[in-house]
């Protein structure tokens, strides 16, 4: 096995510091192919401490005298410190961690070796999102069909094999439209809003370029969308770039839909940050949250300076805009930025959560993530989770899942024993045989023992759209995530447990009287 | 009432402050002797107590009428539009008169009649018994005793009659010390920690103009220190910010000399906690007087601690800025946070919390007694003593204990509610949200320790409501205060703005569930006893068909299922109603609706566009 070549040392004595709220652990440290292990001895609790090496983000080492210190910054925002006996041992362990945590190959990653008790391979991979989702739509309308034009990923490597498209558009037209869109991401259905018969579509930018090229099939596709929604229906294209940026994109071959070419469609520009600025914003926020010594003013100005909550506000209001267009204006909405993979998904998935009660259930939310977040550029997925958390805070009864679910998704999206978030596209996933060789995160999360952590005990199905307030007065820092490792979690955990108790009492008590109610009757 | 010219105005509009679509409700405005009442077309009533009105403004006339903006002390802001200027003017003038009373006797509490007889009224006032409270703490004991020195308010008018002082402090010492302290507020016991045998004491600042020293005051501090057998030193906490003290010292050399003498002693002992303090104090020592060292043993075993809580004027303007930021619609996130920072409100809250934490630690960790003072010892001192006690003693985190705490550290020790809350038409410079800050500090603790408190946000809001309402006598001086349910604390600044959040209340749901559980348990018990009865009857052979029929209508089984139905529906209804209330037009992103509308006007005028937008 190639791992053994990367592991420089067998074991060492070490002390692990896990932050201000946790007692230090002393014991034997050991590096394996996928994990860092610390065994404090059989009497101790816990008797084994494990860290998935893939979750190590960066590593710093320092040696002094005959001991060394390794500081690990993890992708789940934890900072761990290891004090190790012996300079050689320290350097060897550091090198091993460095080498193993940065392995590129997908099929040597832990999910391909993870075989937990109680789970069978292939379980919960039965989600085939587009197919399942299409069945739901087909019950409502005949205007859409499931196309397998992308069966061999030739149209678009980042789309799934099957996509939902207007019935009136054939596979050849799809192929042409795909060629006209960046990365082949032609407009496909993301969400069908049954109460108004309107749809949410997503795509990438059209490749108009400086010559302002057009594509008849692409135009026909969007025309068909409006025609089948309702006679005289209008559409809005929500471009997640500024008008300026969209215009500039023409110089590099991209661009926007020309007004004259797409009658009935109107463009709206809602610039959303992504990529590097978002990453920097996230890093600055983490620095601010990790600084234990700061005055109130400094805290507020740093919170402001990192602009994270501005991104939350912009993402939520753009999603609300899209949702509002469908629900209140009866319009069809197409969302895209440039590649149509990051801020586009953010907007389409949030809009669904706002409008669709089904997506707010545990199963529906999992399906939404499977469907929309095929690939996720860090921190945009985190921004999505933060926005969902804001929805949950403003509508505490309307989501079936709780903060625990969002935290679990965050952790697993970066480093996970499960295969769900592996690879960047459906195509890669097929190549790596992820579905047959790893376990699905959903089967892990849907085990009964996990439910109490993940579910919202207060959930009451709510058939209405939930319109969040996006005033800065209403948005909050997600403390449960950003201050997770610096604040003691106990008080809120205890409170959560109490809420569960009250809620479950309610259910059991609620059923009891009906049982005994029948007794006195003869 | 001579101030009321118009009692009823029709076709008045009430604007929604945070709505961007200028949504409004139309209804009728009534002016009564105690309240302003607005009843909208859905028969929803909005009551505004005259005493709650902080500011009335008449804005420039518009085409739709004359705008009248009322800002309340409970942070509600209402914006009416009165169709005729004359009516608006009348109401404006009446409210100006009614909201500012000149005499205590005109306050609501004196006319408020909750249908109690005299004995009930008396019982209300006996609900909190401070002697009982000191007994609970464990005083009097071998080190602390009840002093009758202030029995007739002769020594200090703003202290209560009953004061607890160290047993070894004689009356002459107390009298002497009181002459040395501002307003006669000499050091007395505020809280006694039974396990640690340490005490929280409070007083006012030493008096200026006093040349050398006050032996009695030194003795009294010695006595407090000695009353704690577990520790030989004690802390003196000055809650004022050091930089303000400095400039003050520069002009008040006498007092400067005394304090410098104390602090130079500490400096010599190298006990001073913050090293930068050394330099400043040293500079002060040089400036104030050459001979600062000769009496260095006067206040032996004392550690000086400054905590920087700003004065009432800073707090007042800070709150003003905070309210402006919170009340502005359409802010960017950045504007909001820089506004929040500029207001400084949270910084002040943190300063109060820091002081309380220092106090609690001194007692819990170091077993040391602490003497707290500010200038007069009724604002910052009350904040720090009460919050420190709340951190130390779980009793104060119960509903009853919290009332006791307020009665003890705030009401009995003379926090000037009427001046701070502006109950009467008086000096606006005396108004300051000192007590509000205390409530907010407690709220922060309830957030961090959700299970540590018997009461909730609603209770805190209720108290805040009534320090201004003058409905009950507690905070003005004459009558008992009732507790009712209220709304959400975090939204103290927004509780009336429906377009801001939360829209579903977790708290109400949990409370409902809890109530329901209790009810169900009770019903189950009833049922069980009923079943037992039935079984007994059956074995007795008395159970006839008629009897069974007569039992059925009243069967708790039916009652249970009925109440179950009702109660489970309740939260759902609530949720639905609040969520329906939330619609895109209420929010900032609704401005984009204009763009939708602009796109193709023909479609907007169709049944969906306008009709649904304005509903």
PDB file of C-alpha atoms in Angstrom, chain A residues 196 230 232 234 236 264-270 294-298 300-304 307 309-311 313-314 316-318 320-322 324-331 333 393-398 457-458 460-477 491-492 494-495 498-499 501-503 505-507 509-510 512-514 516-522, chain B residues 18 20 325-338 340-341 344 346-347 350 443 447-451 490 494 499-506 509-510 512-514 516-517 520-521 524 527 530-531 534-535 548 552 555 557-558 560-561 564 568 571-572 575-576 578-580 582-585 587-590 592-593 595-600 603-604 608-609 612-615:
ATOM      1  CA  UNK A 196     -48.345  29.292  -9.815  1.00  0.00           C
ATOM      2  CA  UNK A 230     -48.939  30.312 -19.526  1.00  0.00           C
ATOM      3  CA  UNK A 232     -48.242  35.734 -22.250  1.00  0.00           C
ATOM      4  CA  UNK A 234     -43.019  36.720 -18.606  1.00  0.00           C
ATOM      5  CA  UNK A 236     -36.727  37.187 -15.716  1.00  0.00           C
ATOM      6  CA  UNK A 264     -40.532  38.151 -22.930  1.00  0.00           C
ATOM      7  CA  UNK A 265     -37.378  37.833 -20.879  1.00  0.00           C
ATOM      8  CA  UNK A 266     -35.946  40.706 -18.913  1.00  0.00           C
ATOM      9  CA  UNK A 267     -32.528  40.759 -17.314  1.00  0.00           C
ATOM     10  CA  UNK A 268     -31.922  41.782 -13.691  1.00  0.00           C
ATOM     11  CA  UNK A 269     -28.406  42.117 -12.324  1.00  0.00           C
ATOM     12  CA  UNK A 270     -27.814  41.201  -8.701  1.00  0.00           C
ATOM     13  CA  UNK A 294     -10.703  42.121  21.793  1.00  0.00           C
ATOM     14  CA  UNK A 295     -12.795  45.067  22.782  1.00  0.00           C
ATOM     15  CA  UNK A 296     -16.418  45.427  21.804  1.00  0.00           C
ATOM     16  CA  UNK A 297     -15.719  48.116  19.202  1.00  0.00           C
ATOM     17  CA  UNK A 298     -12.985  46.112  17.607  1.00  0.00           C
ATOM     18  CA  UNK A 300     -18.040  45.041  15.753  1.00  0.00           C
ATOM     19  CA  UNK A 301     -15.755  46.730  13.249  1.00  0.00           C
ATOM     20  CA  UNK A 302     -14.077  43.439  12.401  1.00  0.00           C
ATOM     21  CA  UNK A 303     -17.447  41.758  11.991  1.00  0.00           C
ATOM     22  CA  UNK A 304     -18.410  44.582   9.695  1.00  0.00           C
ATOM     23  CA  UNK A 307     -18.440  41.614   5.078  1.00  0.00           C
ATOM     24  CA  UNK A 309     -23.092  39.170   6.731  1.00  0.00           C
ATOM     25  CA  UNK A 310     -23.334  41.459   3.708  1.00  0.00           C
ATOM     26  CA  UNK A 311     -22.873  38.378   1.558  1.00  0.00           C
ATOM     27  CA  UNK A 313     -27.890  39.562   3.010  1.00  0.00           C
ATOM     28  CA  UNK A 314     -27.193  39.765  -0.715  1.00  0.00           C
ATOM     29  CA  UNK A 316     -30.916  35.979   0.689  1.00  0.00           C
ATOM     30  CA  UNK A 317     -32.349  39.016  -1.045  1.00  0.00           C
ATOM     31  CA  UNK A 318     -31.444  37.726  -4.483  1.00  0.00           C
ATOM     32  CA  UNK A 320     -36.116  36.296  -2.375  1.00  0.00           C
ATOM     33  CA  UNK A 321     -36.204  38.268  -5.589  1.00  0.00           C
ATOM     34  CA  UNK A 322     -36.276  35.071  -7.628  1.00  0.00           C
ATOM     35  CA  UNK A 324     -40.978  36.674  -5.421  1.00  0.00           C
ATOM     36  CA  UNK A 325     -40.908  36.695  -9.188  1.00  0.00           C
ATOM     37  CA  UNK A 326     -42.372  33.199  -9.306  1.00  0.00           C
ATOM     38  CA  UNK A 327     -44.860  33.471  -6.455  1.00  0.00           C
ATOM     39  CA  UNK A 328     -46.120  37.025  -6.828  1.00  0.00           C
ATOM     40  CA  UNK A 329     -45.524  37.910 -10.429  1.00  0.00           C
ATOM     41  CA  UNK A 330     -46.190  34.498 -11.904  1.00  0.00           C
ATOM     42  CA  UNK A 331     -42.979  34.818 -13.870  1.00  0.00           C
ATOM     43  CA  UNK A 333     -36.935  32.764 -13.600  1.00  0.00           C
ATOM     44  CA  UNK A 393     -33.715  31.342  12.992  1.00  0.00           C
ATOM     45  CA  UNK A 394     -36.413  33.548  11.550  1.00  0.00           C
ATOM     46  CA  UNK A 395     -38.850  30.660  11.076  1.00  0.00           C
ATOM     47  CA  UNK A 396     -37.915  28.269  13.868  1.00  0.00           C
ATOM     48  CA  UNK A 397     -40.909  26.007  13.264  1.00  0.00           C
ATOM     49  CA  UNK A 398     -40.763  25.723   9.517  1.00  0.00           C
ATOM     50  CA  UNK A 457     -38.237  19.110  17.506  1.00  0.00           C
ATOM     51  CA  UNK A 458     -40.472  22.115  16.953  1.00  0.00           C
ATOM     52  CA  UNK A 460     -44.722  22.012  12.159  1.00  0.00           C
ATOM     53  CA  UNK A 461     -45.281  21.596   8.419  1.00  0.00           C
ATOM     54  CA  UNK A 462     -45.984  25.007   7.008  1.00  0.00           C
ATOM     55  CA  UNK A 463     -47.538  25.125   3.561  1.00  0.00           C
ATOM     56  CA  UNK A 464     -46.761  28.799   2.974  1.00  0.00           C
ATOM     57  CA  UNK A 465     -43.761  30.518   1.491  1.00  0.00           C
ATOM     58  CA  UNK A 466     -41.440  31.855   4.157  1.00  0.00           C
ATOM     59  CA  UNK A 467     -40.270  35.384   3.388  1.00  0.00           C
ATOM     60  CA  UNK A 468     -37.264  36.244   5.497  1.00  0.00           C
ATOM     61  CA  UNK A 469     -36.393  39.738   6.580  1.00  0.00           C
ATOM     62  CA  UNK A 470     -33.086  40.788   5.074  1.00  0.00           C
ATOM     63  CA  UNK A 471     -32.670  43.957   7.108  1.00  0.00           C
ATOM     64  CA  UNK A 472     -29.271  43.911   8.807  1.00  0.00           C
ATOM     65  CA  UNK A 473     -31.123  44.246  12.122  1.00  0.00           C
ATOM     66  CA  UNK A 474     -32.575  40.788  11.463  1.00  0.00           C
ATOM     67  CA  UNK A 475     -29.419  38.969  10.406  1.00  0.00           C
ATOM     68  CA  UNK A 476     -27.185  37.374  12.977  1.00  0.00           C
ATOM     69  CA  UNK A 477     -23.769  35.850  13.156  1.00  0.00           C
ATOM     70  CA  UNK A 491     -25.616  25.546  27.865  1.00  0.00           C
ATOM     71  CA  UNK A 492     -27.210  25.547  24.445  1.00  0.00           C
ATOM     72  CA  UNK A 494     -28.658  21.353  27.483  1.00  0.00           C
ATOM     73  CA  UNK A 495     -31.383  23.727  26.364  1.00  0.00           C
ATOM     74  CA  UNK A 498     -34.770  20.141  27.158  1.00  0.00           C
ATOM     75  CA  UNK A 499     -36.708  21.310  24.122  1.00  0.00           C
ATOM     76  CA  UNK A 501     -37.826  16.430  26.030  1.00  0.00           C
ATOM     77  CA  UNK A 502     -40.753  18.799  26.071  1.00  0.00           C
ATOM     78  CA  UNK A 503     -41.514  18.114  22.439  1.00  0.00           C
ATOM     79  CA  UNK A 505     -43.310  14.365  25.970  1.00  0.00           C
ATOM     80  CA  UNK A 506     -45.853  16.211  23.969  1.00  0.00           C
ATOM     81  CA  UNK A 507     -45.999  13.502  21.365  1.00  0.00           C
ATOM     82  CA  UNK A 509     -48.490  12.292  26.099  1.00  0.00           C
ATOM     83  CA  UNK A 510     -50.526  13.323  23.135  1.00  0.00           C
ATOM     84  CA  UNK A 512     -51.715   8.440  25.600  1.00  0.00           C
ATOM     85  CA  UNK A 513     -55.047  10.055  26.310  1.00  0.00           C
ATOM     86  CA  UNK A 514     -56.465   8.819  23.037  1.00  0.00           C
ATOM     87  CA  UNK A 516     -57.031   5.597  27.519  1.00  0.00           C
ATOM     88  CA  UNK A 517     -59.868   7.643  26.137  1.00  0.00           C
ATOM     89  CA  UNK A 518     -61.355   4.532  24.590  1.00  0.00           C
ATOM     90  CA  UNK A 519     -61.121   2.572  27.803  1.00  0.00           C
ATOM     91  CA  UNK A 520     -64.040   3.954  29.746  1.00  0.00           C
ATOM     92  CA  UNK A 521     -66.283   3.357  26.791  1.00  0.00           C
ATOM     93  CA  UNK A 522     -68.048   0.049  27.104  1.00  0.00           C
TER      94      UNK A 522
ATOM     95  CA  UNK B  18     -40.130  49.072   8.183  1.00  0.00           C
ATOM     96  CA  UNK B  20     -40.894  49.850   1.967  1.00  0.00           C
ATOM     97  CA  UNK B 325     -29.487  52.822  13.956  1.00  0.00           C
ATOM     98  CA  UNK B 326     -32.082  50.245  14.870  1.00  0.00           C
ATOM     99  CA  UNK B 327     -34.925  52.325  13.547  1.00  0.00           C
ATOM    100  CA  UNK B 328     -33.446  53.098  10.153  1.00  0.00           C
ATOM    101  CA  UNK B 329     -34.840  51.081   7.310  1.00  0.00           C
ATOM    102  CA  UNK B 330     -32.878  49.994   4.308  1.00  0.00           C
ATOM    103  CA  UNK B 331     -29.468  50.080   5.935  1.00  0.00           C
ATOM    104  CA  UNK B 332     -26.607  48.132   4.445  1.00  0.00           C
ATOM    105  CA  UNK B 333     -24.994  45.558   6.699  1.00  0.00           C
ATOM    106  CA  UNK B 334     -21.934  47.747   6.872  1.00  0.00           C
ATOM    107  CA  UNK B 335     -23.862  50.874   7.870  1.00  0.00           C
ATOM    108  CA  UNK B 336     -25.661  48.889  10.489  1.00  0.00           C
ATOM    109  CA  UNK B 337     -22.514  47.558  12.118  1.00  0.00           C
ATOM    110  CA  UNK B 338     -20.620  50.808  12.015  1.00  0.00           C
ATOM    111  CA  UNK B 340     -23.844  49.867  16.174  1.00  0.00           C
ATOM    112  CA  UNK B 341     -20.196  50.427  16.915  1.00  0.00           C
ATOM    113  CA  UNK B 344     -21.076  52.285  21.753  1.00  0.00           C
ATOM    114  CA  UNK B 346     -22.669  47.167  23.450  1.00  0.00           C
ATOM    115  CA  UNK B 347     -19.340  48.461  24.682  1.00  0.00           C
ATOM    116  CA  UNK B 350     -19.754  44.849  28.199  1.00  0.00           C
ATOM    117  CA  UNK B 443     -30.961  39.278  29.077  1.00  0.00           C
ATOM    118  CA  UNK B 447     -29.093  33.938  26.248  1.00  0.00           C
ATOM    119  CA  UNK B 448     -25.817  32.403  27.355  1.00  0.00           C
ATOM    120  CA  UNK B 449     -27.326  30.260  30.088  1.00  0.00           C
ATOM    121  CA  UNK B 450     -30.799  29.417  28.836  1.00  0.00           C
ATOM    122  CA  UNK B 451     -31.557  27.060  31.686  1.00  0.00           C
ATOM    123  CA  UNK B 490     -34.198  40.796  21.930  1.00  0.00           C
ATOM    124  CA  UNK B 494     -38.386  46.329  17.545  1.00  0.00           C
ATOM    125  CA  UNK B 499     -41.824  43.420   9.512  1.00  0.00           C
ATOM    126  CA  UNK B 500     -38.769  42.589  11.600  1.00  0.00           C
ATOM    127  CA  UNK B 501     -38.217  39.359  13.421  1.00  0.00           C
ATOM    128  CA  UNK B 502     -38.787  36.718  14.801  1.00  0.00           C
ATOM    129  CA  UNK B 503     -41.938  35.749  13.042  1.00  0.00           C
ATOM    130  CA  UNK B 504     -42.462  32.498  14.792  1.00  0.00           C
ATOM    131  CA  UNK B 505     -41.794  32.444  18.476  1.00  0.00           C
ATOM    132  CA  UNK B 506     -39.982  29.363  19.694  1.00  0.00           C
ATOM    133  CA  UNK B 509     -44.458  27.326  21.326  1.00  0.00           C
ATOM    134  CA  UNK B 510     -42.368  25.705  24.020  1.00  0.00           C
ATOM    135  CA  UNK B 512     -47.594  26.185  25.091  1.00  0.00           C
ATOM    136  CA  UNK B 513     -46.224  22.676  24.815  1.00  0.00           C
ATOM    137  CA  UNK B 514     -45.163  22.694  28.405  1.00  0.00           C
ATOM    138  CA  UNK B 516     -50.207  21.340  27.381  1.00  0.00           C
ATOM    139  CA  UNK B 517     -48.065  18.566  28.830  1.00  0.00           C
ATOM    140  CA  UNK B 520     -52.475  16.322  29.669  1.00  0.00           C
ATOM    141  CA  UNK B 521     -50.818  14.817  32.697  1.00  0.00           C
ATOM    142  CA  UNK B 524     -54.514  11.437  32.490  1.00  0.00           C
ATOM    143  CA  UNK B 527     -59.000   9.687  33.707  1.00  0.00           C
ATOM    144  CA  UNK B 530     -62.370   7.984  36.699  1.00  0.00           C
ATOM    145  CA  UNK B 531     -61.525   4.502  35.452  1.00  0.00           C
ATOM    146  CA  UNK B 534     -65.947   2.974  37.018  1.00  0.00           C
ATOM    147  CA  UNK B 535     -64.323  -0.293  37.854  1.00  0.00           C
ATOM    148  CA  UNK B 548     -73.077   5.566  31.831  1.00  0.00           C
ATOM    149  CA  UNK B 552     -70.346  10.377  29.014  1.00  0.00           C
ATOM    150  CA  UNK B 555     -66.173  12.349  30.535  1.00  0.00           C
ATOM    151  CA  UNK B 557     -61.841  11.647  27.799  1.00  0.00           C
ATOM    152  CA  UNK B 558     -63.960  13.879  25.644  1.00  0.00           C
ATOM    153  CA  UNK B 560     -59.186  15.826  26.836  1.00  0.00           C
ATOM    154  CA  UNK B 561     -59.528  15.175  23.177  1.00  0.00           C
ATOM    155  CA  UNK B 564     -55.950  18.505  22.768  1.00  0.00           C
ATOM    156  CA  UNK B 568     -52.382  21.673  19.208  1.00  0.00           C
ATOM    157  CA  UNK B 571     -49.409  27.091  17.840  1.00  0.00           C
ATOM    158  CA  UNK B 572     -50.111  26.186  14.253  1.00  0.00           C
ATOM    159  CA  UNK B 575     -47.419  30.225  13.086  1.00  0.00           C
ATOM    160  CA  UNK B 576     -49.653  30.609  10.099  1.00  0.00           C
ATOM    161  CA  UNK B 578     -47.329  35.327  11.665  1.00  0.00           C
ATOM    162  CA  UNK B 579     -46.035  33.840   8.474  1.00  0.00           C
ATOM    163  CA  UNK B 580     -48.858  35.190   6.465  1.00  0.00           C
ATOM    164  CA  UNK B 582     -44.521  38.096   6.456  1.00  0.00           C
ATOM    165  CA  UNK B 583     -44.712  38.801   2.805  1.00  0.00           C
ATOM    166  CA  UNK B 584     -42.191  40.024   0.306  1.00  0.00           C
ATOM    167  CA  UNK B 585     -43.732  43.444   0.127  1.00  0.00           C
ATOM    168  CA  UNK B 587     -39.132  43.442   3.119  1.00  0.00           C
ATOM    169  CA  UNK B 588     -36.263  45.249   1.529  1.00  0.00           C
ATOM    170  CA  UNK B 589     -36.139  42.983  -1.453  1.00  0.00           C
ATOM    171  CA  UNK B 590     -39.646  44.099  -2.252  1.00  0.00           C
ATOM    172  CA  UNK B 592     -37.346  44.928  -6.665  1.00  0.00           C
ATOM    173  CA  UNK B 593     -41.030  44.394  -7.122  1.00  0.00           C
ATOM    174  CA  UNK B 595     -38.690  46.429 -11.323  1.00  0.00           C
ATOM    175  CA  UNK B 596     -41.002  43.582 -12.012  1.00  0.00           C
ATOM    176  CA  UNK B 597     -43.776  46.039 -12.357  1.00  0.00           C
ATOM    177  CA  UNK B 598     -41.759  48.363 -14.553  1.00  0.00           C
ATOM    178  CA  UNK B 599     -40.974  45.555 -16.933  1.00  0.00           C
ATOM    179  CA  UNK B 600     -44.339  45.314 -18.565  1.00  0.00           C
ATOM    180  CA  UNK B 603     -49.260  42.742 -16.863  1.00  0.00           C
ATOM    181  CA  UNK B 604     -48.912  44.530 -13.575  1.00  0.00           C
ATOM    182  CA  UNK B 608     -52.076  39.424  -9.630  1.00  0.00           C
ATOM    183  CA  UNK B 609     -49.801  42.426  -9.642  1.00  0.00           C
ATOM    184  CA  UNK B 612     -51.797  41.107  -4.327  1.00  0.00           C
ATOM    185  CA  UNK B 613     -49.079  43.605  -3.720  1.00  0.00           C
ATOM    186  CA  UNK B 614     -51.255  45.882  -1.709  1.00  0.00           C
ATOM    187  CA  UNK B 615     -53.042  43.277   0.335  1.00  0.00           C
TER     188      UNK B 615
END
